[in-house]
Coordinates of C-alpha atoms in Angstrom, one line a residue:
X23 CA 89.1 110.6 4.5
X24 CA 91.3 107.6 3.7
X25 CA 91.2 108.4 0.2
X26 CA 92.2 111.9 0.3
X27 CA 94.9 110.5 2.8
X28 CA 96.1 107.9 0.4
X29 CA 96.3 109.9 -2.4
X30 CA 98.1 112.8 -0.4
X31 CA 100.8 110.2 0.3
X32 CA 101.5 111.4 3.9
X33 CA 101.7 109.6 7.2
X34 CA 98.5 110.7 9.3
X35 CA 97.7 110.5 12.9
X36 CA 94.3 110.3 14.7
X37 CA 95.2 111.4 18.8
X38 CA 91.8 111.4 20.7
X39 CA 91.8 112.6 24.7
X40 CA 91.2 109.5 26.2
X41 CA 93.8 108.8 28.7
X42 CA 96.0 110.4 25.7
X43 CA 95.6 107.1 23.8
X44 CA 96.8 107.3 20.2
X45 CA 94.9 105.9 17.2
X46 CA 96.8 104.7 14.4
X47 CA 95.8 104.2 11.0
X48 CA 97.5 100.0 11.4
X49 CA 94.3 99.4 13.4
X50 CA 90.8 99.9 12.4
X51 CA 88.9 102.7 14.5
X52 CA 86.4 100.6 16.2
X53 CA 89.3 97.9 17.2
X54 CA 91.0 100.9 19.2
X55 CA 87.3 101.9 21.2
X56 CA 86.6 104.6 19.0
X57 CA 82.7 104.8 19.2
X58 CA 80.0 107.2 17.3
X59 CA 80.3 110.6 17.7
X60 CA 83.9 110.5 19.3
X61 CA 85.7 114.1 19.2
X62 CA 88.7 113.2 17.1
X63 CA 91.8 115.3 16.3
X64 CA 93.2 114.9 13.3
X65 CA 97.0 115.7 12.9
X66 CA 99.7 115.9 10.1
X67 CA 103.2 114.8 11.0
X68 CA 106.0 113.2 8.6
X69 CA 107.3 109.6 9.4
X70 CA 110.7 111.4 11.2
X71 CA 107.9 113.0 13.4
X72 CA 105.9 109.9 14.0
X73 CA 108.5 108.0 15.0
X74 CA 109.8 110.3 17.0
X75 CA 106.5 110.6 19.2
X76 CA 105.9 107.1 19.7
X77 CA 109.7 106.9 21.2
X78 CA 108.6 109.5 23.4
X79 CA 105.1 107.9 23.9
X80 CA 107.0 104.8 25.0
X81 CA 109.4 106.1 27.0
X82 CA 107.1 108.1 28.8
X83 CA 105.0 104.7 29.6
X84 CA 107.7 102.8 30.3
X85 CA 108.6 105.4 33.2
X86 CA 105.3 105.7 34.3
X87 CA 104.8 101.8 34.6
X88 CA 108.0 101.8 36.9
X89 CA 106.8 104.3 38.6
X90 CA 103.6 102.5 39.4
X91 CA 105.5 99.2 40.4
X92 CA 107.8 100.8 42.8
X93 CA 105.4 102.8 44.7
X94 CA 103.6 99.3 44.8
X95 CA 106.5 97.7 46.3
X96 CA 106.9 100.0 48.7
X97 CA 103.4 100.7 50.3
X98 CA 103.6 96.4 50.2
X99 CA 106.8 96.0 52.1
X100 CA 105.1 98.4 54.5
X101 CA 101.8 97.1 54.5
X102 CA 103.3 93.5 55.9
X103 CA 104.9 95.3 59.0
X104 CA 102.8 95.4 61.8
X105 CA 105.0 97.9 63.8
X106 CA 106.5 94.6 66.2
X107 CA 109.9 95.8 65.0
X108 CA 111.3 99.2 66.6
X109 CA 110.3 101.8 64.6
X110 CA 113.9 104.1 64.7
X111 CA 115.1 101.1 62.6
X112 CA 111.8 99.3 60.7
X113 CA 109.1 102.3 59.3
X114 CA 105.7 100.8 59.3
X115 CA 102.8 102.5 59.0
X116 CA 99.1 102.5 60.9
X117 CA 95.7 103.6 59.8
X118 CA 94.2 106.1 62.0
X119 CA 91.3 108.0 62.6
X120 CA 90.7 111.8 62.9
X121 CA 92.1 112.1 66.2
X122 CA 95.0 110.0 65.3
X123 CA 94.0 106.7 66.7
X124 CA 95.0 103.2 65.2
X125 CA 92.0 101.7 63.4
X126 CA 91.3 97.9 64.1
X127 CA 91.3 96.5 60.7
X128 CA 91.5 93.1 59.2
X129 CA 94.7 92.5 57.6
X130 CA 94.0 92.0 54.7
X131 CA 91.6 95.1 54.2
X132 CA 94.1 96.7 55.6
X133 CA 97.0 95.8 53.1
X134 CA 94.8 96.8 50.6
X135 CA 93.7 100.3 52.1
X136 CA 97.4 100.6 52.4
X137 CA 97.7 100.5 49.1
X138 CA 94.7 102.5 48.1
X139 CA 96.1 105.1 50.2
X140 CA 99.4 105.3 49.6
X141 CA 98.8 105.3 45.9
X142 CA 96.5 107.9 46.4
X143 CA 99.1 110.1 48.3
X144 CA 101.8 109.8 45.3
X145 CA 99.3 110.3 42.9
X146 CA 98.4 114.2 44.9
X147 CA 101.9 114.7 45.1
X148 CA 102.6 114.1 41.4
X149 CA 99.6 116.9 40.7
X150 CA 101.2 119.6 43.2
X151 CA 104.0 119.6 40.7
X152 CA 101.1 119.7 37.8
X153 CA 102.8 115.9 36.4
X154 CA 99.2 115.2 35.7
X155 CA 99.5 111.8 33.2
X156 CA 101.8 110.6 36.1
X157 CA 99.5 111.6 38.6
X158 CA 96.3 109.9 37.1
X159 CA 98.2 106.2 36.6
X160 CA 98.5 106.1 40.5
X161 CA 94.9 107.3 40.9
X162 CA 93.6 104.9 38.7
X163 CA 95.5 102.0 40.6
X164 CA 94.5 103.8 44.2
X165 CA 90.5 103.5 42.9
X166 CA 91.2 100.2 41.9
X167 CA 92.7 99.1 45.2
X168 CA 90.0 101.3 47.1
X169 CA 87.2 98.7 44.9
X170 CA 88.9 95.4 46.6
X171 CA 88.1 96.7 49.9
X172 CA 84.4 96.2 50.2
X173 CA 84.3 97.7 54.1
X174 CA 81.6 100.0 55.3
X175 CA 84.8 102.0 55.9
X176 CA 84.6 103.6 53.1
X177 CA 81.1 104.9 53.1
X178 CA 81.9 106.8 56.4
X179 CA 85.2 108.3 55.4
X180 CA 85.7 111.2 52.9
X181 CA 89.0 109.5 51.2
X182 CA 87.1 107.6 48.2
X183 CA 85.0 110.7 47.5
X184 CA 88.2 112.9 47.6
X185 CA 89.9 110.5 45.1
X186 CA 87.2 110.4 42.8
X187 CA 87.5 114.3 42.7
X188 CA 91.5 114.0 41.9
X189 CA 91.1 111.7 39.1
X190 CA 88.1 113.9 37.2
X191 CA 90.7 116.7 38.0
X192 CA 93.5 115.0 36.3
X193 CA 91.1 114.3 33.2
X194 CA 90.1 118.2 32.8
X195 CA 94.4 118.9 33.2
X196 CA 94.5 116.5 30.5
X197 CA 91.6 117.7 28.4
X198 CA 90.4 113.9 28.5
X199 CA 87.4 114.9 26.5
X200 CA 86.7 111.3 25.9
X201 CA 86.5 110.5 29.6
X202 CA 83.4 112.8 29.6
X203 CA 80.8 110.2 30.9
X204 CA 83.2 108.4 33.2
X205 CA 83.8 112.1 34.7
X206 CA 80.3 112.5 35.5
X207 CA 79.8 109.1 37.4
X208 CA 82.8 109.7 39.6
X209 CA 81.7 113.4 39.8
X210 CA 78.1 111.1 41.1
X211 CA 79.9 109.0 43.3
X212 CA 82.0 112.0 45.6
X213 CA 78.5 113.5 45.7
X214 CA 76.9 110.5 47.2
X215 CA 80.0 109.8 49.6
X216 CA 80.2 113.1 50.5
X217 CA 76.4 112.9 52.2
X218 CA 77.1 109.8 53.7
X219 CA 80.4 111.5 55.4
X220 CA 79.1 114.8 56.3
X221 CA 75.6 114.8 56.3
X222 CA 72.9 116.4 54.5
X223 CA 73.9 119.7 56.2
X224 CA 76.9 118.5 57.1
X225 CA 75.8 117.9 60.9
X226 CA 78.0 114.9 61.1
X227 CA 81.2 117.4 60.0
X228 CA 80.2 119.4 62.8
X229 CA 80.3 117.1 65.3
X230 CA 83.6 115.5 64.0
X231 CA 85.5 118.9 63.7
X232 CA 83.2 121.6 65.4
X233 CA 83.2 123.5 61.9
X234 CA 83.3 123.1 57.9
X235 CA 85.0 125.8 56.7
X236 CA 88.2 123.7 55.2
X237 CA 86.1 121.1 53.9
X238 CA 84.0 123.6 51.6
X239 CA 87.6 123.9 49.1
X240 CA 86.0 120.0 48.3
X241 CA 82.8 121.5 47.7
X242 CA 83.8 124.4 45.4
X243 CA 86.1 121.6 43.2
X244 CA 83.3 119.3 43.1
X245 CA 81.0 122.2 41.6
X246 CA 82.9 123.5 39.0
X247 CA 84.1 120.1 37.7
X248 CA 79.9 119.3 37.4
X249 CA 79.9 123.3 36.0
X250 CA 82.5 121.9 33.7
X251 CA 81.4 119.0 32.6
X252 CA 77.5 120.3 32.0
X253 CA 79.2 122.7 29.3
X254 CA 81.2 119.9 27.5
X255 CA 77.6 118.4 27.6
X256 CA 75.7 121.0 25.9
X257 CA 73.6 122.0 29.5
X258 CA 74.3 125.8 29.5
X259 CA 71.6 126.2 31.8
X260 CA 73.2 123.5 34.7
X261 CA 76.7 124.7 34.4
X262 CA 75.5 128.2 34.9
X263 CA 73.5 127.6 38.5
X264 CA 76.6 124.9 39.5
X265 CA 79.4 128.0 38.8
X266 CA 77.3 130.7 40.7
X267 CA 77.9 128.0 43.3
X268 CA 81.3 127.8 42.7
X269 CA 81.9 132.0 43.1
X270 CA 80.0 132.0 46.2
X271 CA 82.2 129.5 48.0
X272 CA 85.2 131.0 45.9
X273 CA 84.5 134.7 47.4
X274 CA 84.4 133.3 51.0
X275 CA 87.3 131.2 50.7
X276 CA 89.7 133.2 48.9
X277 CA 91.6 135.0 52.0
X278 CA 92.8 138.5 52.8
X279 CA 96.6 138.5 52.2
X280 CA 97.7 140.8 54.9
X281 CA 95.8 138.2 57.2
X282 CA 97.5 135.4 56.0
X283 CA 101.2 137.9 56.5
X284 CA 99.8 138.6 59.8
X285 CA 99.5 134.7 61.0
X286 CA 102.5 133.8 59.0
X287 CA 104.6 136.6 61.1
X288 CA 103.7 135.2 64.7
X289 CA 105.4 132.0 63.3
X290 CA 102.4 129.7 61.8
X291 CA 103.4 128.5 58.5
X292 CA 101.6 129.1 55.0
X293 CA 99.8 125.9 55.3
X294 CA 98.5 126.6 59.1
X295 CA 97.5 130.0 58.3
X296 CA 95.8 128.8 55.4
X297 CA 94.0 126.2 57.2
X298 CA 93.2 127.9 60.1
X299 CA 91.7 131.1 58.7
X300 CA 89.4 128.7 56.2
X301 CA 87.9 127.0 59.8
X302 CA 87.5 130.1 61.7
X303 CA 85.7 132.0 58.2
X304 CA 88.1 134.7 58.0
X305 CA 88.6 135.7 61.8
X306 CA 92.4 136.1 63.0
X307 CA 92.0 136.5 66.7
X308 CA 89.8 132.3 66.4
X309 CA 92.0 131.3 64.0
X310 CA 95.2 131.9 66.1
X311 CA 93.3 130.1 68.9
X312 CA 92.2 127.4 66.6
X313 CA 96.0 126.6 65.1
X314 CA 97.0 126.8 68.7
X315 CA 94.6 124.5 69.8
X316 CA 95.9 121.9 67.1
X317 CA 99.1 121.9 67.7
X318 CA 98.5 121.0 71.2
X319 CA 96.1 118.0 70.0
X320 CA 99.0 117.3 67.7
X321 CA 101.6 117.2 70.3
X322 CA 99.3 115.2 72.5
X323 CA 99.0 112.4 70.0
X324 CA 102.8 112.2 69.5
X325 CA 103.3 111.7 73.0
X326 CA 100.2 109.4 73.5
X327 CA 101.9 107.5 70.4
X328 CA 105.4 107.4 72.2
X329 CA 103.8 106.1 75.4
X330 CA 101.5 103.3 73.3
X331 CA 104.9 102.3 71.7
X332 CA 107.0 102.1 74.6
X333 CA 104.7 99.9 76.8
X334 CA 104.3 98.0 73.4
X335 CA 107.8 96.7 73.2
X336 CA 107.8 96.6 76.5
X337 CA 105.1 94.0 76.6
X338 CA 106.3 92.4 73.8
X339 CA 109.9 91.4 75.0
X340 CA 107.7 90.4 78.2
X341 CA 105.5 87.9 76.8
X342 CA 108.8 86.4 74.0
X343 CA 110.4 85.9 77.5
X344 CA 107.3 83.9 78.4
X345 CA 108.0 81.5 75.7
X346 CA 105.6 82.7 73.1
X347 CA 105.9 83.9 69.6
X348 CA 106.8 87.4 68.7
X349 CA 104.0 86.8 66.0
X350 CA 101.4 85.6 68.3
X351 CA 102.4 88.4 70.9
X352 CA 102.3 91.1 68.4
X353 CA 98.3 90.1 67.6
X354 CA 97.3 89.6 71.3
X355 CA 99.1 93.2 72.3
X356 CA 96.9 94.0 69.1
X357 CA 93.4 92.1 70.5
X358 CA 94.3 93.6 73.8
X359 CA 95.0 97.1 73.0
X360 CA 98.6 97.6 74.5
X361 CA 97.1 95.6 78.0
X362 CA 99.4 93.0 78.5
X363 CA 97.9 91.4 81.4
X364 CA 94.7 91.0 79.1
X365 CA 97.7 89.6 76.2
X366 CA 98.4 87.3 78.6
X367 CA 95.0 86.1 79.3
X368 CA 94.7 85.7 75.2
X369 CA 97.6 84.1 75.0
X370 CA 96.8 81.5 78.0
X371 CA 93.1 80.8 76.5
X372 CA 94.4 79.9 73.2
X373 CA 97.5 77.8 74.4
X374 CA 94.5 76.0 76.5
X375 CA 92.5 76.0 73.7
X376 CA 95.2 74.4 71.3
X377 CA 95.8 71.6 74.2
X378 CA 92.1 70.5 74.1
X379 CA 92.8 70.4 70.3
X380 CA 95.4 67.9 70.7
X381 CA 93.9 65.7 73.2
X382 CA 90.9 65.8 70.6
X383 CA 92.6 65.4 67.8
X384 CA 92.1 61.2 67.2
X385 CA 88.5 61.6 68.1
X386 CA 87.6 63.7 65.1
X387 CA 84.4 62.8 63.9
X388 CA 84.8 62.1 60.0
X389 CA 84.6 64.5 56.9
X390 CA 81.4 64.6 55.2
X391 CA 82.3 63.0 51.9
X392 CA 79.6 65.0 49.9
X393 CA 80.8 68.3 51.0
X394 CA 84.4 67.3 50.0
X395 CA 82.7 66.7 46.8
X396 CA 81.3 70.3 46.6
X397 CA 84.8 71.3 47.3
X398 CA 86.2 69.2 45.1
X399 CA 84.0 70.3 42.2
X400 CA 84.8 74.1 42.9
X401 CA 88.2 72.8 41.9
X402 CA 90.3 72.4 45.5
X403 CA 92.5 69.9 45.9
X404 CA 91.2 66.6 48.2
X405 CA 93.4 67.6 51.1
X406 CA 93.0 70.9 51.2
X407 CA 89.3 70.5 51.1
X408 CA 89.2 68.2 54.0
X409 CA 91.6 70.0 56.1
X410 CA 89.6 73.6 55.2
X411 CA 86.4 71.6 56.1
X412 CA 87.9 69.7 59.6
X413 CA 88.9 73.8 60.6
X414 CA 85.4 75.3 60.1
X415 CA 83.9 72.0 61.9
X416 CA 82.3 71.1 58.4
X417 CA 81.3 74.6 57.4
X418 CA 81.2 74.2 53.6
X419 CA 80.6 77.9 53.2
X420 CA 82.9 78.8 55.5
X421 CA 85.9 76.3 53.6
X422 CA 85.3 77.8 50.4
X423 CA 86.0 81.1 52.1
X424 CA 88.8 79.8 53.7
X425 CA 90.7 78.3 50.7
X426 CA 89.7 81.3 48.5
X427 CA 91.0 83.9 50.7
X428 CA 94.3 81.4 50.7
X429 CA 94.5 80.8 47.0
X430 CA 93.9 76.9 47.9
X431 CA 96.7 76.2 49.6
X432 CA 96.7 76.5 53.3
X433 CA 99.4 77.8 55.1
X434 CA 100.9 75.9 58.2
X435 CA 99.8 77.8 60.8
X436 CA 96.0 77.3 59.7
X437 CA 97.2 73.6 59.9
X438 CA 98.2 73.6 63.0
X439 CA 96.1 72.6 66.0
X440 CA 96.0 76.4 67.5
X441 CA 92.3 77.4 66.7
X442 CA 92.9 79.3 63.4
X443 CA 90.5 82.5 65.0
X444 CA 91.7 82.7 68.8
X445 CA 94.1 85.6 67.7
X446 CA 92.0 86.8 64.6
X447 CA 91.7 90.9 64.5
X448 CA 88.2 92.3 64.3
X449 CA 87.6 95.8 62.9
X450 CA 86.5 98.8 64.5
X451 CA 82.9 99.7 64.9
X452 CA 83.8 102.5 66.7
X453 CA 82.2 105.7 65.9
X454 CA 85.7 108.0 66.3
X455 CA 86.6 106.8 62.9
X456 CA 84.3 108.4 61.1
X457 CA 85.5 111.2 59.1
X458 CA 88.6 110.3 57.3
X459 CA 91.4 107.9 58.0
X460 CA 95.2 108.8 57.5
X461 CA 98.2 106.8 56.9
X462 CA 100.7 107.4 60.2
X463 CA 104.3 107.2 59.2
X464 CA 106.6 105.8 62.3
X465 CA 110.0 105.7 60.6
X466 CA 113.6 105.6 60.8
X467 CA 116.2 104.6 59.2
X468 CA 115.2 100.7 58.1
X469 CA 118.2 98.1 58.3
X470 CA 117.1 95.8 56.1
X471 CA 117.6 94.8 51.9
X472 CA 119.0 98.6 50.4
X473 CA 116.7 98.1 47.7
X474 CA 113.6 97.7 50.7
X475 CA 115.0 101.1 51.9
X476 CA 115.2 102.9 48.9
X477 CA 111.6 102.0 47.5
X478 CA 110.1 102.1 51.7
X479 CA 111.8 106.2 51.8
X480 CA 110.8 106.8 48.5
X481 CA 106.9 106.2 49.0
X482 CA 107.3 107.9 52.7
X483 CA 108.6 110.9 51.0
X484 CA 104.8 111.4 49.5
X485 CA 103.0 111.2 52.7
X486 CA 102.4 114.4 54.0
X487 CA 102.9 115.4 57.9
X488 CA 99.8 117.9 58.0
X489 CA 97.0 115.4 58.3
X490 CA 94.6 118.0 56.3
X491 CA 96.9 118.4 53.3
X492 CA 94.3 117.5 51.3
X493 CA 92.4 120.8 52.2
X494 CA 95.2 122.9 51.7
X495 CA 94.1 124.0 47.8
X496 CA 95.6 127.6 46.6
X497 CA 92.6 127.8 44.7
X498 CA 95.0 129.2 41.7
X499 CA 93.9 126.3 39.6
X500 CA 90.4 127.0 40.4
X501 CA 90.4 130.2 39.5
X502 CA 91.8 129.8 36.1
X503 CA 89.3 127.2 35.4
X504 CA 86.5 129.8 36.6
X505 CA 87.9 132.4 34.6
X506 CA 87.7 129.9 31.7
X507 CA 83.7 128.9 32.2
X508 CA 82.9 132.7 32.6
X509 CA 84.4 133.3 29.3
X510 CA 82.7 130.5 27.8
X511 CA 79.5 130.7 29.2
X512 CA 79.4 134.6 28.4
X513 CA 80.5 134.0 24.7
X514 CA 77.5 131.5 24.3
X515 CA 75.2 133.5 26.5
X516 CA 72.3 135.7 24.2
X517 CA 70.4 138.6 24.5
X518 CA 67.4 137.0 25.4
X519 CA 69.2 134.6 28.0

């Protein structure tokens, strides 16, 4: 082929479907990942044209990269407020469970499922207007957040598997052909989470919601994606049994459109009809009931909200006129949920507990050298290790963890006498947060830096209010794509078969 090229005298271009990388001939194919038995595309374009689309390659990267930092930027401005601030002038946002209440999470987890989230959330806005390229760089940073998490959060909440079924849906947009095997592990992967969420039978759907009829629009994308995939992989035979899958939850999902008129015209919107019909299987008469029904649960979780606010503030301007931190009232409110007499009690156990720290503090019994050492050699600094080491009472395990999760340096409140854990948040263990967890949006207008506001109302613009937004598919996507494996798998299909 380079021969022929070279004595053709023409500028060629190799363009793969892999992330829509571009191969040019300045690099040797193996250099730019191209393996054995890669599907290639070979185009013709003149140097005017080549230049042309690497401006417009560029530009388009350069757009998508900014796009990436600033909705990074903004889901970490909010992820560092912890709602002590009133929330008509400072949005902050809480992770809740599926009946809306705030998960107990460690903050740092929580940052980063922040993150995870609320890249996730710009990434699904970005498909509903079909930007797909757009859509699969926040994705890919929402998995990689989602991967520094590490909680047993994850394996009882349907979000991961959810994103993994976005970002195999971006690749078949794209026609990431490339992407292939990487398609099939994540295709794995929701599978996998998906059992651990719901259940083999999905029992533990049940007794979340009371029914599955919304979550099946999950199950009809994750089959025709494997249906999908199987074909690009030569198994005729598995994509076949996965796409009569696929039609039997498309024929029961699909909905009748004088119903939807119907629900639609006694004031529900599209979305609730939608919704609603999907849980109750069709039926009207339950699925007025049913969108009824939520709107109540709705309303009660503002006003519980409201309530859990107001006796928040309330406590906190109680406690700062006691003398003590907003910071350190903020986390025993948090420790306490809301109670402030039980804040209080927090709040007087650790101010007793940093006396007795005080009083101690000259009879210290000396540092270990030889575990200063072992810090030493991980390469800490000689003060940090002591002072990491004199804070877990000579826990060299528990230093390393300490200056690692700190970058080495301590910060002064660690330093301090104040027992470094006496206002430490635990996570949840309770069961009510199985199922899925949502970012809350408390907002108003925010007072602070203009550039803070316009990143923190730009990335709350992509959170939806409907908590089960996710659900709400068209299916008009999915049934082009079924269309599309009918047609194939018929044109292949023989006699015989």
């Amino acid at each position: 082929m380079g021969k022929r090229m070279s004595r053709r005298r023409t500028i060629w271009r190799l363009n793969w479907m892999s992330l829509h990388k571009i191969s040019w001939l300045e690099k040797r194919l193996d250099e730019q990942d191209v393996k054995n038995n890669s599907k290639i595309m070979v185009l013709r374009v003149s140097e005017p044209e080549r230049k042309k689309q690497m401006a417009e390659e560029e530009e388009k990267k350069k757009t998508q990269d900014q796009s990436v930092q600033r909705t990074q930027k903004g889901f970490q401005i909010l992820s560092e407020r912890d709602g002590t601030d009133d929330p008509a002038t400072t949005p902050f946002l809480e992770i809740a469970d599926q009946k809306g209440n705030p998960l107990k999470i460690p903050h740092r987890e929580k940052k980063a499922l922040i993150l995870a989230m609320g890249f996730h959330e710009k990434g699904r806005a970005l498909m509903k207007r079909k930007q797909y390229d757009a859509a699969l760089c926040h994705l890919l940073q929402a998995d990689d957040q989602f991967g520094t998490c590490g909680s047993v959060l994850l394996s009882t909440v349907d979000n991961y598997a959810v994103l993994q079924l976005d970002i195999v849906w971006c690749y078949r947009a794209l026609e990431a052909l490339s992407c292939l095997d990487d398609g099939k592990q994540r295709l794995q992967r929701a599978e996998d989470c998906f059992l651990k969420c719901y259940g083999e039978q999905q029992q533990r759907l049940m007794q979340i919601k009371g029914n599955t009829g919304r979550e099946e629009v999950l199950f009809l994308r994750l089959y025709l994606l494997q249906s999908l995939l199987a074909y690009l992989d030569g198994n005729e035979h598995q994509a076949t049994q996965k796409l009569m899958l696929v039609e039997d939850l498309y024929g029961r999902l699909c909905l009748d459109p004088e119903k939807m008129t119907g629900l639609m015209g006694l004031g529900f919107s599209e979305q609730e009809a939608r919704l609603g019909l999907r849980a109750c299987h069709g039926n009207v008469d339950e699925a007025v009931l049913h969108i009824t029904h939520r709107r109540q649960e709705r309303e009660e979780m503002k006003q519980q909200e409201r309530e859990r606010r107001r006796r928040r503030m309330e406590g906190l301007a109680t406690l700062r006129e006691l003398g003590y931190s907003k910071r350190d009232a903020a986390r025993a409110l948090q420790q306490a949920d809301g109670d402030m007499d039980r804040a209080y009690g927090i709040l007087l156990e650790s101010t007793q507990a940093e006396s007795a720290a005080v009083t101690n503090h000259n009879t210290e019994l000396p540092i270990d050298q030889s575990k200063v050492e072992q810090l030493l050699y991980l390469g800490f600094e000689p003060e940090a290790a002591e002072a990491a080491l004199k804070l877990t009472g000579g826990d060299v395990q528990g230093a390393t963890q300490l200056l690692l999760d700190n970058q080495g340096v301590l910060p002064p409140e660690l330093l301090s006498p104040s027992p470094p854990s006496s206002l430490s948040e635990e996570p949840s263990t309770s069961s009510e947060s199985a199922g899925r967890t949502h970012i809350h949006t408390r907002s108003g207008s925010q007072g602070e830096d203009p550039m803070d506001v316009d990143l923190v109302n730009e990335v709350l613009e992509d959170i939806p209010r409907h908590e089960e937004d996710y659900l709400d598919l068209t299916l008009e996507e999915e049934s082009e794509v079924i269309a599309q494996m009918k047609s194939y798998l018929h044109r292949n299909c023989t006699p015989s078969s």
